[in-house]
């Protein structure tokens, strides 16, 4: 989601995401437990290989093919080729991100000293979050903004994006329905979008930042994580409470 979009265009994009993949009304991400476990395992392995500079190794290729097999289920044949091309773009984007961070560290100026980025959170290998719908929600926004890539490649760039215990399927305390579920869903959608837009702004210098709706009803600048939170939650709650799926979706 780019910063040059108007408030109305940003809301329209998020509405489309909500009805096409975010919500359970028409989910386009892996939801079955076996798919989540398999996708998570291969995503973790691919991420680890990229981290140690082996993103083009035979092991990375094997993991990538397994990920593609899961993601191309029910899709047109050309999507496999697209994902192979997407992966090369991801390696390029990651290299550019590293170069930018090195350049910023080398700049000896007051602004750089006081605008240090928060290090990206790291997921453990056994973290329940790998391969979940919530992880793919955040990955989808990152991937869309960086050139219409598949959501898994947004995950590879920022695996911890959108993570919250509210999304943990193993948390038995969160077996709830009704209004409480609506509240939690709004937080989940906001967290995924918030983390994606914050990451894009900080690490790729694109996107609107944490105030992703561009609301004026906030006291914080968009580089501050608390920026625009109330307006964003109200936006998601309104979407969740729409009684019927609009005909255009």
PDB file of C-alpha atoms in Angstrom:
ATOM      1  CA  UNK A   1       0.000   0.000   0.000  1.00  0.00           C
ATOM      2  CA  UNK A   2       1.707   3.143  -1.228  1.00  0.00           C
ATOM      3  CA  UNK A   3       1.810   6.503   0.526  1.00  0.00           C
ATOM      4  CA  UNK A   4       0.670   8.370  -2.589  1.00  0.00           C
ATOM      5  CA  UNK A   5      -2.768   6.727  -2.413  1.00  0.00           C
ATOM      6  CA  UNK A   6      -5.571   8.889  -1.083  1.00  0.00           C
ATOM      7  CA  UNK A   7      -7.398   7.932   2.108  1.00  0.00           C
ATOM      8  CA  UNK A   8     -10.300   6.641   0.010  1.00  0.00           C
ATOM      9  CA  UNK A   9      -7.985   4.539  -2.162  1.00  0.00           C
ATOM     10  CA  UNK A  10      -6.298   3.030   0.895  1.00  0.00           C
ATOM     11  CA  UNK A  11      -9.651   2.109   2.397  1.00  0.00           C
ATOM     12  CA  UNK A  12     -10.770   0.622  -0.922  1.00  0.00           C
ATOM     13  CA  UNK A  13      -7.629  -1.529  -1.112  1.00  0.00           C
ATOM     14  CA  UNK A  14      -8.119  -2.799   2.438  1.00  0.00           C
ATOM     15  CA  UNK A  15     -11.796  -3.526   1.785  1.00  0.00           C
ATOM     16  CA  UNK A  16     -10.788  -5.638  -1.193  1.00  0.00           C
ATOM     17  CA  UNK A  17      -8.238  -7.495   0.928  1.00  0.00           C
ATOM     18  CA  UNK A  18     -10.809  -8.086   3.635  1.00  0.00           C
ATOM     19  CA  UNK A  19     -13.317  -9.663   1.276  1.00  0.00           C
ATOM     20  CA  UNK A  20     -10.817 -11.518  -0.919  1.00  0.00           C
ATOM     21  CA  UNK A  21      -8.386 -13.005   1.588  1.00  0.00           C
ATOM     22  CA  UNK A  22      -8.347 -11.527   5.112  1.00  0.00           C
ATOM     23  CA  UNK A  23     -11.681 -12.737   6.444  1.00  0.00           C
ATOM     24  CA  UNK A  24     -13.145 -16.233   6.601  1.00  0.00           C
ATOM     25  CA  UNK A  25     -15.862 -15.292   4.127  1.00  0.00           C
ATOM     26  CA  UNK A  26     -13.600 -16.107   1.197  1.00  0.00           C
ATOM     27  CA  UNK A  27     -10.167 -16.971   2.542  1.00  0.00           C
ATOM     28  CA  UNK A  28      -7.440 -17.455  -0.068  1.00  0.00           C
ATOM     29  CA  UNK A  29      -4.699 -18.532   2.305  1.00  0.00           C
ATOM     30  CA  UNK A  30      -3.964 -21.955   3.772  1.00  0.00           C
ATOM     31  CA  UNK A  31      -6.378 -22.674   6.610  1.00  0.00           C
ATOM     32  CA  UNK A  32      -6.193 -26.423   7.176  1.00  0.00           C
ATOM     33  CA  UNK A  33      -3.833 -27.473   9.950  1.00  0.00           C
ATOM     34  CA  UNK A  34      -1.778 -29.778   7.753  1.00  0.00           C
ATOM     35  CA  UNK A  35      -1.284 -27.006   5.187  1.00  0.00           C
ATOM     36  CA  UNK A  36      -0.269 -24.522   7.870  1.00  0.00           C
ATOM     37  CA  UNK A  37       2.288 -26.930   9.329  1.00  0.00           C
ATOM     38  CA  UNK A  38       3.733 -27.835   5.942  1.00  0.00           C
ATOM     39  CA  UNK A  39       3.869 -24.267   4.660  1.00  0.00           C
ATOM     40  CA  UNK A  40       5.347 -23.052   7.936  1.00  0.00           C
ATOM     41  CA  UNK A  41       8.072 -25.704   7.915  1.00  0.00           C
ATOM     42  CA  UNK A  42       9.221 -24.864   4.399  1.00  0.00           C
ATOM     43  CA  UNK A  43       8.956 -21.103   4.912  1.00  0.00           C
ATOM     44  CA  UNK A  44      11.131 -21.352   8.004  1.00  0.00           C
ATOM     45  CA  UNK A  45      13.733 -23.444   6.192  1.00  0.00           C
ATOM     46  CA  UNK A  46      13.825 -21.102   3.193  1.00  0.00           C
ATOM     47  CA  UNK A  47      14.106 -18.068   5.464  1.00  0.00           C
ATOM     48  CA  UNK A  48      17.014 -19.614   7.384  1.00  0.00           C
ATOM     49  CA  UNK A  49      18.861 -20.438   4.167  1.00  0.00           C
ATOM     50  CA  UNK A  50      18.436 -16.887   2.872  1.00  0.00           C
ATOM     51  CA  UNK A  51      19.682 -15.513   6.194  1.00  0.00           C
ATOM     52  CA  UNK A  52      22.975 -17.402   5.889  1.00  0.00           C
ATOM     53  CA  UNK A  53      23.476 -16.467   2.245  1.00  0.00           C
ATOM     54  CA  UNK A  54      22.260 -19.734   0.718  1.00  0.00           C
ATOM     55  CA  UNK A  55      19.141 -18.427  -0.972  1.00  0.00           C
ATOM     56  CA  UNK A  56      20.259 -19.869  -4.315  1.00  0.00           C
ATOM     57  CA  UNK A  57      21.352 -23.268  -2.998  1.00  0.00           C
ATOM     58  CA  UNK A  58      19.769 -26.578  -3.968  1.00  0.00           C
ATOM     59  CA  UNK A  59      18.213 -26.830  -0.490  1.00  0.00           C
ATOM     60  CA  UNK A  60      16.579 -23.433  -0.966  1.00  0.00           C
ATOM     61  CA  UNK A  61      15.280 -24.528  -4.354  1.00  0.00           C
ATOM     62  CA  UNK A  62      13.758 -27.648  -2.796  1.00  0.00           C
ATOM     63  CA  UNK A  63      11.990 -25.636  -0.090  1.00  0.00           C
ATOM     64  CA  UNK A  64      10.803 -23.106  -2.650  1.00  0.00           C
ATOM     65  CA  UNK A  65       9.296 -25.842  -4.810  1.00  0.00           C
ATOM     66  CA  UNK A  66       7.399 -27.242  -1.817  1.00  0.00           C
ATOM     67  CA  UNK A  67       6.055 -23.774  -1.007  1.00  0.00           C
ATOM     68  CA  UNK A  68       5.024 -23.278  -4.621  1.00  0.00           C
ATOM     69  CA  UNK A  69       3.251 -26.640  -4.617  1.00  0.00           C
ATOM     70  CA  UNK A  70       1.103 -25.517  -1.683  1.00  0.00           C
ATOM     71  CA  UNK A  71       0.449 -22.027  -3.030  1.00  0.00           C
ATOM     72  CA  UNK A  72      -0.394 -23.048  -6.600  1.00  0.00           C
ATOM     73  CA  UNK A  73      -3.135 -25.472  -5.624  1.00  0.00           C
ATOM     74  CA  UNK A  74      -6.180 -24.548  -7.688  1.00  0.00           C
ATOM     75  CA  UNK A  75      -4.386 -21.718  -9.506  1.00  0.00           C
ATOM     76  CA  UNK A  76      -3.582 -21.333 -13.227  1.00  0.00           C
ATOM     77  CA  UNK A  77      -0.445 -23.040 -14.512  1.00  0.00           C
ATOM     78  CA  UNK A  78       1.449 -19.788 -15.085  1.00  0.00           C
ATOM     79  CA  UNK A  79       1.398 -19.008 -11.354  1.00  0.00           C
ATOM     80  CA  UNK A  80       4.264 -21.423 -10.697  1.00  0.00           C
ATOM     81  CA  UNK A  81       6.492 -19.503 -13.109  1.00  0.00           C
ATOM     82  CA  UNK A  82       5.376 -16.241 -11.537  1.00  0.00           C
ATOM     83  CA  UNK A  83       6.422 -17.447  -8.093  1.00  0.00           C
ATOM     84  CA  UNK A  84       9.863 -18.438  -9.353  1.00  0.00           C
ATOM     85  CA  UNK A  85      10.290 -14.924 -10.753  1.00  0.00           C
ATOM     86  CA  UNK A  86       8.908 -13.427  -7.529  1.00  0.00           C
ATOM     87  CA  UNK A  87      11.539 -15.254  -5.509  1.00  0.00           C
ATOM     88  CA  UNK A  88      14.379 -13.688  -7.473  1.00  0.00           C
ATOM     89  CA  UNK A  89      12.829 -10.277  -6.825  1.00  0.00           C
ATOM     90  CA  UNK A  90      12.717 -11.048  -3.101  1.00  0.00           C
ATOM     91  CA  UNK A  91      16.427 -11.839  -3.015  1.00  0.00           C
ATOM     92  CA  UNK A  92      17.101  -8.565  -4.824  1.00  0.00           C
ATOM     93  CA  UNK A  93      14.858  -6.596  -2.447  1.00  0.00           C
ATOM     94  CA  UNK A  94      16.512  -8.155   0.559  1.00  0.00           C
ATOM     95  CA  UNK A  95      19.934  -7.238  -0.780  1.00  0.00           C
ATOM     96  CA  UNK A  96      18.793  -3.666  -1.362  1.00  0.00           C
ATOM     97  CA  UNK A  97      17.444  -3.532   2.196  1.00  0.00           C
ATOM     98  CA  UNK A  98      20.793  -4.639   3.586  1.00  0.00           C
ATOM     99  CA  UNK A  99      22.671  -2.086   1.462  1.00  0.00           C
ATOM    100  CA  UNK A 100      20.375   0.689   2.666  1.00  0.00           C
ATOM    101  CA  UNK A 101      20.902  -0.268   6.303  1.00  0.00           C
ATOM    102  CA  UNK A 102      24.679  -0.322   5.844  1.00  0.00           C
ATOM    103  CA  UNK A 103      24.621   3.105   4.203  1.00  0.00           C
ATOM    104  CA  UNK A 104      22.526   4.539   7.020  1.00  0.00           C
ATOM    105  CA  UNK A 105      24.898   3.175   9.640  1.00  0.00           C
ATOM    106  CA  UNK A 106      27.864   4.690   7.828  1.00  0.00           C
ATOM    107  CA  UNK A 107      26.331   8.150   7.632  1.00  0.00           C
ATOM    108  CA  UNK A 108      27.658  10.227  10.493  1.00  0.00           C
ATOM    109  CA  UNK A 109      24.831  12.703  10.916  1.00  0.00           C
ATOM    110  CA  UNK A 110      22.570  13.789  13.757  1.00  0.00           C
ATOM    111  CA  UNK A 111      19.412  12.669  11.996  1.00  0.00           C
ATOM    112  CA  UNK A 112      20.635   9.120  11.439  1.00  0.00           C
ATOM    113  CA  UNK A 113      21.759   8.760  15.039  1.00  0.00           C
ATOM    114  CA  UNK A 114      18.319   9.715  16.309  1.00  0.00           C
ATOM    115  CA  UNK A 115      16.321   7.770  13.738  1.00  0.00           C
ATOM    116  CA  UNK A 116      17.742   4.304  14.298  1.00  0.00           C
ATOM    117  CA  UNK A 117      15.443   1.544  13.152  1.00  0.00           C
ATOM    118  CA  UNK A 118      14.101  -1.026  15.533  1.00  0.00           C
ATOM    119  CA  UNK A 119      15.717  -4.396  14.717  1.00  0.00           C
ATOM    120  CA  UNK A 120      13.330  -6.795  13.017  1.00  0.00           C
ATOM    121  CA  UNK A 121      11.827  -9.308  15.414  1.00  0.00           C
ATOM    122  CA  UNK A 122      13.005 -12.880  14.881  1.00  0.00           C
ATOM    123  CA  UNK A 123      10.812 -15.973  15.100  1.00  0.00           C
ATOM    124  CA  UNK A 124      12.041 -19.167  16.714  1.00  0.00           C
ATOM    125  CA  UNK A 125      12.099 -22.237  14.538  1.00  0.00           C
ATOM    126  CA  UNK A 126       9.323 -23.872  16.555  1.00  0.00           C
ATOM    127  CA  UNK A 127       7.136 -20.772  16.727  1.00  0.00           C
ATOM    128  CA  UNK A 128       3.455 -21.558  16.102  1.00  0.00           C
ATOM    129  CA  UNK A 129       3.209 -18.470  13.874  1.00  0.00           C
ATOM    130  CA  UNK A 130       4.970 -19.924  10.823  1.00  0.00           C
ATOM    131  CA  UNK A 131       2.531 -20.509   7.947  1.00  0.00           C
ATOM    132  CA  UNK A 132      -0.562 -19.144   9.697  1.00  0.00           C
ATOM    133  CA  UNK A 133      -3.243 -17.051   8.052  1.00  0.00           C
ATOM    134  CA  UNK A 134      -2.261 -14.068  10.206  1.00  0.00           C
ATOM    135  CA  UNK A 135       1.344 -14.269   9.008  1.00  0.00           C
ATOM    136  CA  UNK A 136       0.149 -14.386   5.404  1.00  0.00           C
ATOM    137  CA  UNK A 137      -2.145 -11.394   5.954  1.00  0.00           C
ATOM    138  CA  UNK A 138       0.828  -9.231   6.834  1.00  0.00           C
ATOM    139  CA  UNK A 139       2.910 -10.829   4.091  1.00  0.00           C
ATOM    140  CA  UNK A 140       0.230 -10.083   1.516  1.00  0.00           C
ATOM    141  CA  UNK A 141       0.348  -6.322   2.079  1.00  0.00           C
ATOM    142  CA  UNK A 142       4.151  -6.298   1.986  1.00  0.00           C
ATOM    143  CA  UNK A 143       4.188  -8.424  -1.164  1.00  0.00           C
ATOM    144  CA  UNK A 144       1.487  -6.369  -2.896  1.00  0.00           C
ATOM    145  CA  UNK A 145       3.330  -3.122  -2.262  1.00  0.00           C
ATOM    146  CA  UNK A 146       6.676  -4.483  -3.437  1.00  0.00           C
ATOM    147  CA  UNK A 147       5.361  -5.443  -6.849  1.00  0.00           C
ATOM    148  CA  UNK A 148       2.421  -7.824  -6.575  1.00  0.00           C
ATOM    149  CA  UNK A 149       4.400 -10.778  -5.232  1.00  0.00           C
ATOM    150  CA  UNK A 150       2.839 -13.825  -3.598  1.00  0.00           C
ATOM    151  CA  UNK A 151       2.144 -13.305   0.145  1.00  0.00           C
ATOM    152  CA  UNK A 152       4.703 -15.948   1.155  1.00  0.00           C
ATOM    153  CA  UNK A 153       7.470 -13.672  -0.077  1.00  0.00           C
ATOM    154  CA  UNK A 154       6.262 -10.866   2.145  1.00  0.00           C
ATOM    155  CA  UNK A 155       6.550 -13.398   4.964  1.00  0.00           C
ATOM    156  CA  UNK A 156      10.127 -14.238   3.964  1.00  0.00           C
ATOM    157  CA  UNK A 157      11.036 -10.556   4.217  1.00  0.00           C
ATOM    158  CA  UNK A 158       9.346 -10.010   7.596  1.00  0.00           C
ATOM    159  CA  UNK A 159       8.300 -13.302   9.257  1.00  0.00           C
ATOM    160  CA  UNK A 160       7.295 -11.760  12.596  1.00  0.00           C
ATOM    161  CA  UNK A 161       5.012  -9.164  11.012  1.00  0.00           C
ATOM    162  CA  UNK A 162       1.481  -9.251  12.433  1.00  0.00           C
ATOM    163  CA  UNK A 163       2.338 -11.688  15.211  1.00  0.00           C
ATOM    164  CA  UNK A 164       0.069 -11.579  18.241  1.00  0.00           C
ATOM    165  CA  UNK A 165      -1.014 -14.256  20.694  1.00  0.00           C
ATOM    166  CA  UNK A 166      -4.600 -13.438  19.731  1.00  0.00           C
ATOM    167  CA  UNK A 167      -3.932 -15.378  16.514  1.00  0.00           C
ATOM    168  CA  UNK A 168      -2.507 -18.422  18.284  1.00  0.00           C
ATOM    169  CA  UNK A 169      -4.784 -21.390  17.492  1.00  0.00           C
ATOM    170  CA  UNK A 170      -3.348 -23.254  20.492  1.00  0.00           C
ATOM    171  CA  UNK A 171      -4.472 -20.591  22.959  1.00  0.00           C
ATOM    172  CA  UNK A 172      -7.493 -22.268  24.568  1.00  0.00           C
ATOM    173  CA  UNK A 173      -8.421 -19.087  26.415  1.00  0.00           C
ATOM    174  CA  UNK A 174      -9.447 -17.504  23.121  1.00  0.00           C
ATOM    175  CA  UNK A 175     -12.279 -19.876  22.165  1.00  0.00           C
ATOM    176  CA  UNK A 176     -14.811 -17.083  21.877  1.00  0.00           C
ATOM    177  CA  UNK A 177     -17.643 -16.011  19.605  1.00  0.00           C
ATOM    178  CA  UNK A 178     -19.944 -13.078  19.008  1.00  0.00           C
ATOM    179  CA  UNK A 179     -18.913  -9.528  19.851  1.00  0.00           C
ATOM    180  CA  UNK A 180     -15.662 -10.569  21.507  1.00  0.00           C
ATOM    181  CA  UNK A 181     -14.616 -12.381  18.335  1.00  0.00           C
ATOM    182  CA  UNK A 182     -15.371  -9.259  16.304  1.00  0.00           C
ATOM    183  CA  UNK A 183     -13.123  -7.233  18.613  1.00  0.00           C
ATOM    184  CA  UNK A 184     -10.285  -9.728  18.259  1.00  0.00           C
ATOM    185  CA  UNK A 185     -10.682  -9.972  14.481  1.00  0.00           C
ATOM    186  CA  UNK A 186     -10.425  -6.184  14.218  1.00  0.00           C
ATOM    187  CA  UNK A 187      -7.203  -6.274  16.245  1.00  0.00           C
ATOM    188  CA  UNK A 188      -5.809  -9.077  14.069  1.00  0.00           C
ATOM    189  CA  UNK A 189      -6.498  -7.243  10.814  1.00  0.00           C
ATOM    190  CA  UNK A 190      -5.117  -4.003  12.218  1.00  0.00           C
ATOM    191  CA  UNK A 191      -1.979  -5.678  13.568  1.00  0.00           C
ATOM    192  CA  UNK A 192      -1.207  -7.324  10.223  1.00  0.00           C
ATOM    193  CA  UNK A 193      -1.722  -4.074   8.303  1.00  0.00           C
ATOM    194  CA  UNK A 194       0.036  -1.924  10.915  1.00  0.00           C
ATOM    195  CA  UNK A 195       3.162  -4.094  10.968  1.00  0.00           C
ATOM    196  CA  UNK A 196       3.298  -4.407   7.180  1.00  0.00           C
ATOM    197  CA  UNK A 197       3.002  -0.665   6.556  1.00  0.00           C
ATOM    198  CA  UNK A 198       5.459   0.155   9.323  1.00  0.00           C
ATOM    199  CA  UNK A 199       7.983  -2.327   7.937  1.00  0.00           C
ATOM    200  CA  UNK A 200       7.648  -1.020   4.385  1.00  0.00           C
ATOM    201  CA  UNK A 201       8.148   2.553   5.523  1.00  0.00           C
ATOM    202  CA  UNK A 202      11.146   1.805   7.728  1.00  0.00           C
ATOM    203  CA  UNK A 203      12.985  -0.767   5.644  1.00  0.00           C
ATOM    204  CA  UNK A 204      12.033   0.033   2.048  1.00  0.00           C
ATOM    205  CA  UNK A 205      11.133   3.722   2.384  1.00  0.00           C
ATOM    206  CA  UNK A 206       7.745   3.236   0.750  1.00  0.00           C
ATOM    207  CA  UNK A 207       4.222   3.050   2.081  1.00  0.00           C
ATOM    208  CA  UNK A 208       2.259   5.253   4.476  1.00  0.00           C
ATOM    209  CA  UNK A 209       3.840   4.065   7.720  1.00  0.00           C
ATOM    210  CA  UNK A 210       1.915   3.116  10.844  1.00  0.00           C
ATOM    211  CA  UNK A 211      -0.876   5.624  10.217  1.00  0.00           C
ATOM    212  CA  UNK A 212      -1.854   3.629   7.162  1.00  0.00           C
ATOM    213  CA  UNK A 213      -5.279   5.222   6.731  1.00  0.00           C
ATOM    214  CA  UNK A 214      -3.830   8.720   6.824  1.00  0.00           C
ATOM    215  CA  UNK A 215      -6.217   9.880   9.529  1.00  0.00           C
ATOM    216  CA  UNK A 216      -5.823  13.324  11.067  1.00  0.00           C
ATOM    217  CA  UNK A 217      -7.264  12.021  14.347  1.00  0.00           C
ATOM    218  CA  UNK A 218      -3.929  11.146  15.925  1.00  0.00           C
ATOM    219  CA  UNK A 219      -1.307  12.987  17.945  1.00  0.00           C
ATOM    220  CA  UNK A 220       1.570  10.820  16.701  1.00  0.00           C
ATOM    221  CA  UNK A 221       3.505  11.074  13.423  1.00  0.00           C
ATOM    222  CA  UNK A 222       3.228   8.087  11.097  1.00  0.00           C
ATOM    223  CA  UNK A 223       6.692   6.803  12.088  1.00  0.00           C
ATOM    224  CA  UNK A 224       5.416   6.090  15.624  1.00  0.00           C
ATOM    225  CA  UNK A 225       3.724   2.672  16.093  1.00  0.00           C
ATOM    226  CA  UNK A 226       0.785   4.158  18.043  1.00  0.00           C
ATOM    227  CA  UNK A 227      -0.133   6.490  15.175  1.00  0.00           C
ATOM    228  CA  UNK A 228      -3.682   6.169  13.811  1.00  0.00           C
ATOM    229  CA  UNK A 229      -4.575   3.129  15.921  1.00  0.00           C
ATOM    230  CA  UNK A 230      -8.050   4.207  17.035  1.00  0.00           C
ATOM    231  CA  UNK A 231      -9.221   5.205  13.555  1.00  0.00           C
ATOM    232  CA  UNK A 232      -7.838   1.960  12.115  1.00  0.00           C
ATOM    233  CA  UNK A 233      -9.647  -0.234  14.639  1.00  0.00           C
ATOM    234  CA  UNK A 234     -12.899   1.626  13.956  1.00  0.00           C
ATOM    235  CA  UNK A 235     -12.403   1.029  10.225  1.00  0.00           C
ATOM    236  CA  UNK A 236     -11.953  -2.732  10.669  1.00  0.00           C
ATOM    237  CA  UNK A 237     -14.892  -3.038  13.071  1.00  0.00           C
ATOM    238  CA  UNK A 238     -17.124  -1.318  10.550  1.00  0.00           C
ATOM    239  CA  UNK A 239     -16.052  -3.770   7.839  1.00  0.00           C
ATOM    240  CA  UNK A 240     -16.558  -6.791  10.076  1.00  0.00           C
ATOM    241  CA  UNK A 241     -20.074  -5.679  10.956  1.00  0.00           C
ATOM    242  CA  UNK A 242     -21.230  -5.304   7.368  1.00  0.00           C
ATOM    243  CA  UNK A 243     -24.101  -7.814   7.197  1.00  0.00           C
ATOM    244  CA  UNK A 244     -23.591  -8.952   3.618  1.00  0.00           C
ATOM    245  CA  UNK A 245     -20.710  -9.199   1.196  1.00  0.00           C
ATOM    246  CA  UNK A 246     -21.060  -6.330  -1.323  1.00  0.00           C
ATOM    247  CA  UNK A 247     -21.942  -7.529  -4.822  1.00  0.00           C
ATOM    248  CA  UNK A 248     -18.658  -6.242  -6.294  1.00  0.00           C
ATOM    249  CA  UNK A 249     -16.763  -8.812  -4.217  1.00  0.00           C
TER     250      UNK A 249
END
